[in-house]
């Protein structure tokens, strides 16, 4: 697989931001760029990133397999990552997970036949005060209810994604509605 020119250009930009001996600082930004462009971090792109930044292949692998936001395998157009950690569970996350699975017709780790959705259950996503929460690709949604989840998924199916929640949501913030 050829690495697209757009990615090579991005890599140059990222590398330019750091001193010569600190090139590896561009590792995570560049991996994110790869998955934005290719949909996931392919084995070939993984090798290319290591060579471009002068870091070992094992270092790149460590990063990809440690962070749940890194896509180490192909996934649907919308990767839904649902938090199953304690704060979200206490706020109804367990029941909500069942609802999402039924709504999508998927178990965690599966991709829908139409290639639209992949469902993944992950550990804390960093929005514990506003749980339950999930991520759709890089968009965050907080204070989930079954009704809010339905609105988010229906919006994606209709090609009209519900705007993501603000990173510092206020109580009562509901997807698609203004916060007063
Ligand atoms: S426990 Fe769910 S975001 Fe932290």
mmCIF file of C-alpha atoms and ligand atoms in Angstrom:
data_model
loop_
_atom_site.group_PDB
_atom_site.id
_atom_site.type_symbol
_atom_site.label_atom_id
_atom_site.label_comp_id
_atom_site.label_asym_id
_atom_site.label_seq_id
_atom_site.Cartn_x
_atom_site.Cartn_y
_atom_site.Cartn_z
ATOM 1 C CA UNK A 1 0.000 0.000 0.000
ATOM 2 C CA UNK A 2 1.281 3.419 -0.971
ATOM 3 C CA UNK A 3 1.306 6.073 1.741
ATOM 4 C CA UNK A 4 -0.811 8.966 0.408
ATOM 5 C CA UNK A 5 1.026 12.212 -0.362
ATOM 6 C CA UNK A 6 -1.320 14.076 1.998
ATOM 7 C CA UNK A 7 -0.060 11.951 4.874
ATOM 8 C CA UNK A 8 3.579 12.477 3.923
ATOM 9 C CA UNK A 9 2.997 16.215 3.918
ATOM 10 C CA UNK A 10 1.324 16.052 7.322
ATOM 11 C CA UNK A 11 4.273 14.059 8.670
ATOM 12 C CA UNK A 12 6.663 16.783 7.529
ATOM 13 C CA UNK A 13 4.543 19.404 9.303
ATOM 14 C CA UNK A 14 4.485 17.419 12.533
ATOM 15 C CA UNK A 15 8.208 16.644 12.482
ATOM 16 C CA UNK A 16 8.989 20.311 11.882
ATOM 17 C CA UNK A 17 7.309 21.221 15.192
ATOM 18 C CA UNK A 18 9.854 19.369 17.306
ATOM 19 C CA UNK A 19 13.645 19.485 17.769
ATOM 20 C CA UNK A 20 15.596 16.941 15.733
ATOM 21 C CA UNK A 21 16.236 14.700 18.760
ATOM 22 C CA UNK A 22 12.573 14.848 19.895
ATOM 23 C CA UNK A 23 10.943 13.571 16.727
ATOM 24 C CA UNK A 24 9.095 10.856 18.578
ATOM 25 C CA UNK A 25 6.895 13.575 20.113
ATOM 26 C CA UNK A 26 5.049 13.550 16.798
ATOM 27 C CA UNK A 27 4.148 9.874 17.212
ATOM 28 C CA UNK A 28 0.604 10.159 18.583
ATOM 29 C CA UNK A 29 -0.447 13.117 16.382
ATOM 30 C CA UNK A 30 0.836 11.291 13.317
ATOM 31 C CA UNK A 31 -0.925 8.042 14.212
ATOM 32 C CA UNK A 32 -4.185 9.964 14.612
ATOM 33 C CA UNK A 33 -3.651 11.500 11.209
ATOM 34 C CA UNK A 34 -3.056 8.060 9.697
ATOM 35 C CA UNK A 35 -6.323 6.705 11.039
ATOM 36 C CA UNK A 36 -8.234 9.800 9.950
ATOM 37 C CA UNK A 37 -6.899 9.367 6.432
ATOM 38 C CA UNK A 38 -6.940 5.561 6.098
ATOM 39 C CA UNK A 39 -9.708 4.651 8.553
ATOM 40 C CA UNK A 40 -7.285 2.582 10.664
ATOM 41 C CA UNK A 41 -3.578 2.106 11.272
ATOM 42 C CA UNK A 42 -2.598 -0.498 8.692
ATOM 43 C CA UNK A 43 0.545 -2.636 9.194
ATOM 44 C CA UNK A 44 2.236 -0.772 6.329
ATOM 45 C CA UNK A 45 1.417 2.640 7.780
ATOM 46 C CA UNK A 46 2.645 1.456 11.179
ATOM 47 C CA UNK A 47 6.058 0.656 9.672
ATOM 48 C CA UNK A 48 6.073 3.950 7.766
ATOM 49 C CA UNK A 49 5.376 5.945 10.944
ATOM 50 C CA UNK A 50 8.226 4.183 12.766
ATOM 51 C CA UNK A 51 10.670 4.868 9.925
ATOM 52 C CA UNK A 52 9.538 8.457 9.440
ATOM 53 C CA UNK A 53 10.006 9.348 13.090
ATOM 54 C CA UNK A 54 13.019 7.150 13.700
ATOM 55 C CA UNK A 55 11.373 5.180 16.504
ATOM 56 C CA UNK A 56 11.336 1.424 16.937
ATOM 57 C CA UNK A 57 8.485 -0.625 15.515
ATOM 58 C CA UNK A 58 7.779 -2.020 18.987
ATOM 59 C CA UNK A 59 7.330 1.509 20.382
ATOM 60 C CA UNK A 60 4.695 2.247 17.759
ATOM 61 C CA UNK A 61 2.974 -1.069 18.499
ATOM 62 C CA UNK A 62 2.941 -0.285 22.216
ATOM 63 C CA UNK A 63 1.152 3.000 21.619
ATOM 64 C CA UNK A 64 -1.374 1.523 19.212
ATOM 65 C CA UNK A 65 -2.288 -1.353 21.484
ATOM 66 C CA UNK A 66 -2.334 0.698 24.715
ATOM 67 C CA UNK A 67 -4.715 3.502 23.747
ATOM 68 C CA UNK A 68 -8.277 2.470 22.951
ATOM 69 C CA UNK A 69 -8.660 5.495 20.662
ATOM 70 C CA UNK A 70 -6.099 4.008 18.285
ATOM 71 C CA UNK A 71 -7.620 1.824 15.608
ATOM 72 C CA UNK A 72 -5.362 -1.186 15.180
ATOM 73 C CA UNK A 73 -7.850 -2.938 12.910
ATOM 74 C CA UNK A 74 -10.486 -1.975 10.347
ATOM 75 C CA UNK A 75 -13.757 -0.743 11.772
ATOM 76 C CA UNK A 76 -17.075 0.644 10.613
ATOM 77 C CA UNK A 77 -17.511 4.234 9.462
ATOM 78 C CA UNK A 78 -18.613 5.088 13.004
ATOM 79 C CA UNK A 79 -16.633 3.547 15.817
ATOM 80 C CA UNK A 80 -18.822 3.729 18.910
ATOM 81 C CA UNK A 81 -16.785 3.371 22.090
ATOM 82 C CA UNK A 82 -18.911 2.940 25.158
ATOM 83 C CA UNK A 83 -17.483 3.464 28.644
ATOM 84 C CA UNK A 84 -18.034 0.506 30.964
ATOM 85 C CA UNK A 85 -16.108 1.855 33.923
ATOM 86 C CA UNK A 86 -17.460 2.377 37.420
ATOM 87 C CA UNK A 87 -18.749 5.988 37.325
ATOM 88 C CA UNK A 88 -20.668 5.392 34.134
ATOM 89 C CA UNK A 89 -22.006 2.061 35.427
ATOM 90 C CA UNK A 90 -23.320 3.765 38.557
ATOM 91 C CA UNK A 91 -25.224 6.190 36.364
ATOM 92 C CA UNK A 92 -27.057 3.445 34.475
ATOM 93 C CA UNK A 93 -24.316 2.486 32.041
ATOM 94 C CA UNK A 94 -24.927 -1.266 32.323
ATOM 95 C CA UNK A 95 -28.569 -1.004 31.204
ATOM 96 C CA UNK A 96 -27.584 1.511 28.578
ATOM 97 C CA UNK A 97 -24.962 -0.813 27.135
ATOM 98 C CA UNK A 98 -27.656 -3.456 26.664
ATOM 99 C CA UNK A 99 -29.849 -0.890 24.964
ATOM 100 C CA UNK A 100 -27.057 0.139 22.565
ATOM 101 C CA UNK A 101 -26.308 -3.485 21.706
ATOM 102 C CA UNK A 102 -29.975 -4.094 20.912
ATOM 103 C CA UNK A 103 -30.334 -0.879 18.966
ATOM 104 C CA UNK A 104 -27.289 -1.655 16.820
ATOM 105 C CA UNK A 105 -27.822 -5.428 16.749
ATOM 106 C CA UNK A 106 -24.175 -5.815 17.716
ATOM 107 C CA UNK A 107 -22.085 -7.249 20.496
ATOM 108 C CA UNK A 108 -18.901 -5.442 21.552
ATOM 109 C CA UNK A 109 -16.179 -5.963 18.958
ATOM 110 C CA UNK A 110 -18.635 -6.475 16.092
ATOM 111 C CA UNK A 111 -19.237 -4.379 12.973
ATOM 112 C CA UNK A 112 -22.619 -4.009 11.304
ATOM 113 C CA UNK A 113 -23.058 -5.704 7.919
ATOM 114 C CA UNK A 114 -23.518 -2.353 6.170
ATOM 115 C CA UNK A 115 -20.120 -1.251 7.528
ATOM 116 C CA UNK A 116 -21.665 1.727 9.319
ATOM 117 C CA UNK A 117 -21.072 0.852 12.970
ATOM 118 C CA UNK A 118 -18.466 -0.878 15.096
ATOM 119 C CA UNK A 119 -19.217 -1.219 18.800
ATOM 120 C CA UNK A 120 -16.445 -1.350 21.347
ATOM 121 C CA UNK A 121 -16.655 -1.289 25.151
ATOM 122 C CA UNK A 122 -13.745 0.506 26.733
ATOM 123 C CA UNK A 123 -12.447 1.681 30.078
ATOM 124 C CA UNK A 124 -12.780 5.245 31.378
ATOM 125 C CA UNK A 125 -13.069 7.863 28.640
ATOM 126 C CA UNK A 126 -12.351 10.747 30.984
ATOM 127 C CA UNK A 127 -15.866 12.150 31.366
ATOM 128 C CA UNK A 128 -16.718 10.440 34.666
ATOM 129 C CA UNK A 129 -18.562 13.443 36.103
ATOM 130 C CA UNK A 130 -20.985 13.407 33.201
ATOM 131 C CA UNK A 131 -21.500 9.707 32.670
ATOM 132 C CA UNK A 132 -22.652 7.587 31.133
ATOM 133 C CA UNK A 133 -20.637 8.633 28.111
ATOM 134 C CA UNK A 134 -19.551 7.359 24.734
ATOM 135 C CA UNK A 135 -17.413 8.390 21.813
ATOM 136 C CA UNK A 136 -18.423 8.290 18.168
ATOM 137 C CA UNK A 137 -15.102 8.442 16.359
ATOM 138 C CA UNK A 138 -13.664 11.548 18.061
ATOM 139 C CA UNK A 139 -16.992 13.087 19.149
ATOM 140 C CA UNK A 140 -17.979 12.899 22.803
ATOM 141 C CA UNK A 141 -21.510 12.475 24.170
ATOM 142 C CA UNK A 142 -22.266 12.752 27.872
ATOM 143 C CA UNK A 143 -25.161 12.181 30.287
ATOM 144 C CA UNK A 144 -26.595 9.489 28.097
ATOM 145 C CA UNK A 145 -30.129 8.196 28.364
ATOM 146 C CA UNK A 146 -31.817 5.643 26.116
ATOM 147 C CA UNK A 147 -33.584 8.521 24.403
ATOM 148 C CA UNK A 148 -30.345 10.415 23.798
ATOM 149 C CA UNK A 149 -28.606 7.273 22.508
ATOM 150 C CA UNK A 150 -31.501 6.700 20.090
ATOM 151 C CA UNK A 151 -31.198 10.262 18.819
ATOM 152 C CA UNK A 152 -27.439 9.867 18.286
ATOM 153 C CA UNK A 153 -27.700 6.529 16.450
ATOM 154 C CA UNK A 154 -30.738 7.553 14.388
ATOM 155 C CA UNK A 155 -28.881 10.736 13.407
ATOM 156 C CA UNK A 156 -25.875 8.738 12.187
ATOM 157 C CA UNK A 157 -28.095 6.355 10.236
ATOM 158 C CA UNK A 158 -29.865 9.282 8.602
ATOM 159 C CA UNK A 159 -26.581 10.973 7.686
ATOM 160 C CA UNK A 160 -27.400 13.835 10.048
ATOM 161 C CA UNK A 161 -25.080 13.378 13.020
ATOM 162 C CA UNK A 162 -26.173 14.995 16.263
ATOM 163 C CA UNK A 163 -23.621 17.655 17.254
ATOM 164 C CA UNK A 164 -21.119 16.428 19.835
ATOM 165 C CA UNK A 165 -21.413 17.624 23.413
ATOM 166 C CA UNK A 166 -19.202 20.358 24.715
ATOM 167 C CA UNK A 167 -16.101 18.959 26.488
ATOM 168 C CA UNK A 168 -17.302 20.653 29.683
ATOM 169 C CA UNK A 169 -21.013 19.882 29.584
ATOM 170 C CA UNK A 170 -23.517 21.417 31.924
ATOM 171 C CA UNK A 171 -26.179 19.397 33.638
ATOM 172 C CA UNK A 172 -29.157 18.964 31.397
ATOM 173 C CA UNK A 173 -27.167 19.136 28.169
ATOM 174 C CA UNK A 174 -29.024 16.884 25.762
ATOM 175 C CA UNK A 175 -27.710 15.976 22.318
ATOM 176 C CA UNK A 176 -29.236 18.161 19.685
ATOM 177 C CA UNK A 177 -30.677 20.639 22.171
ATOM 178 C CA UNK A 178 -29.298 23.956 23.295
ATOM 179 C CA UNK A 179 -27.978 24.306 26.827
ATOM 180 C CA UNK A 180 -29.809 27.146 28.561
HETATM 181 S S1 LIG B 1 -16.065 6.072 34.192
HETATM 182 FE FE1 LIG B 1 -17.027 6.516 32.296
HETATM 183 S S2 LIG B 1 -15.944 8.220 31.598
HETATM 184 FE FE2 LIG B 1 -14.898 7.706 33.408
#
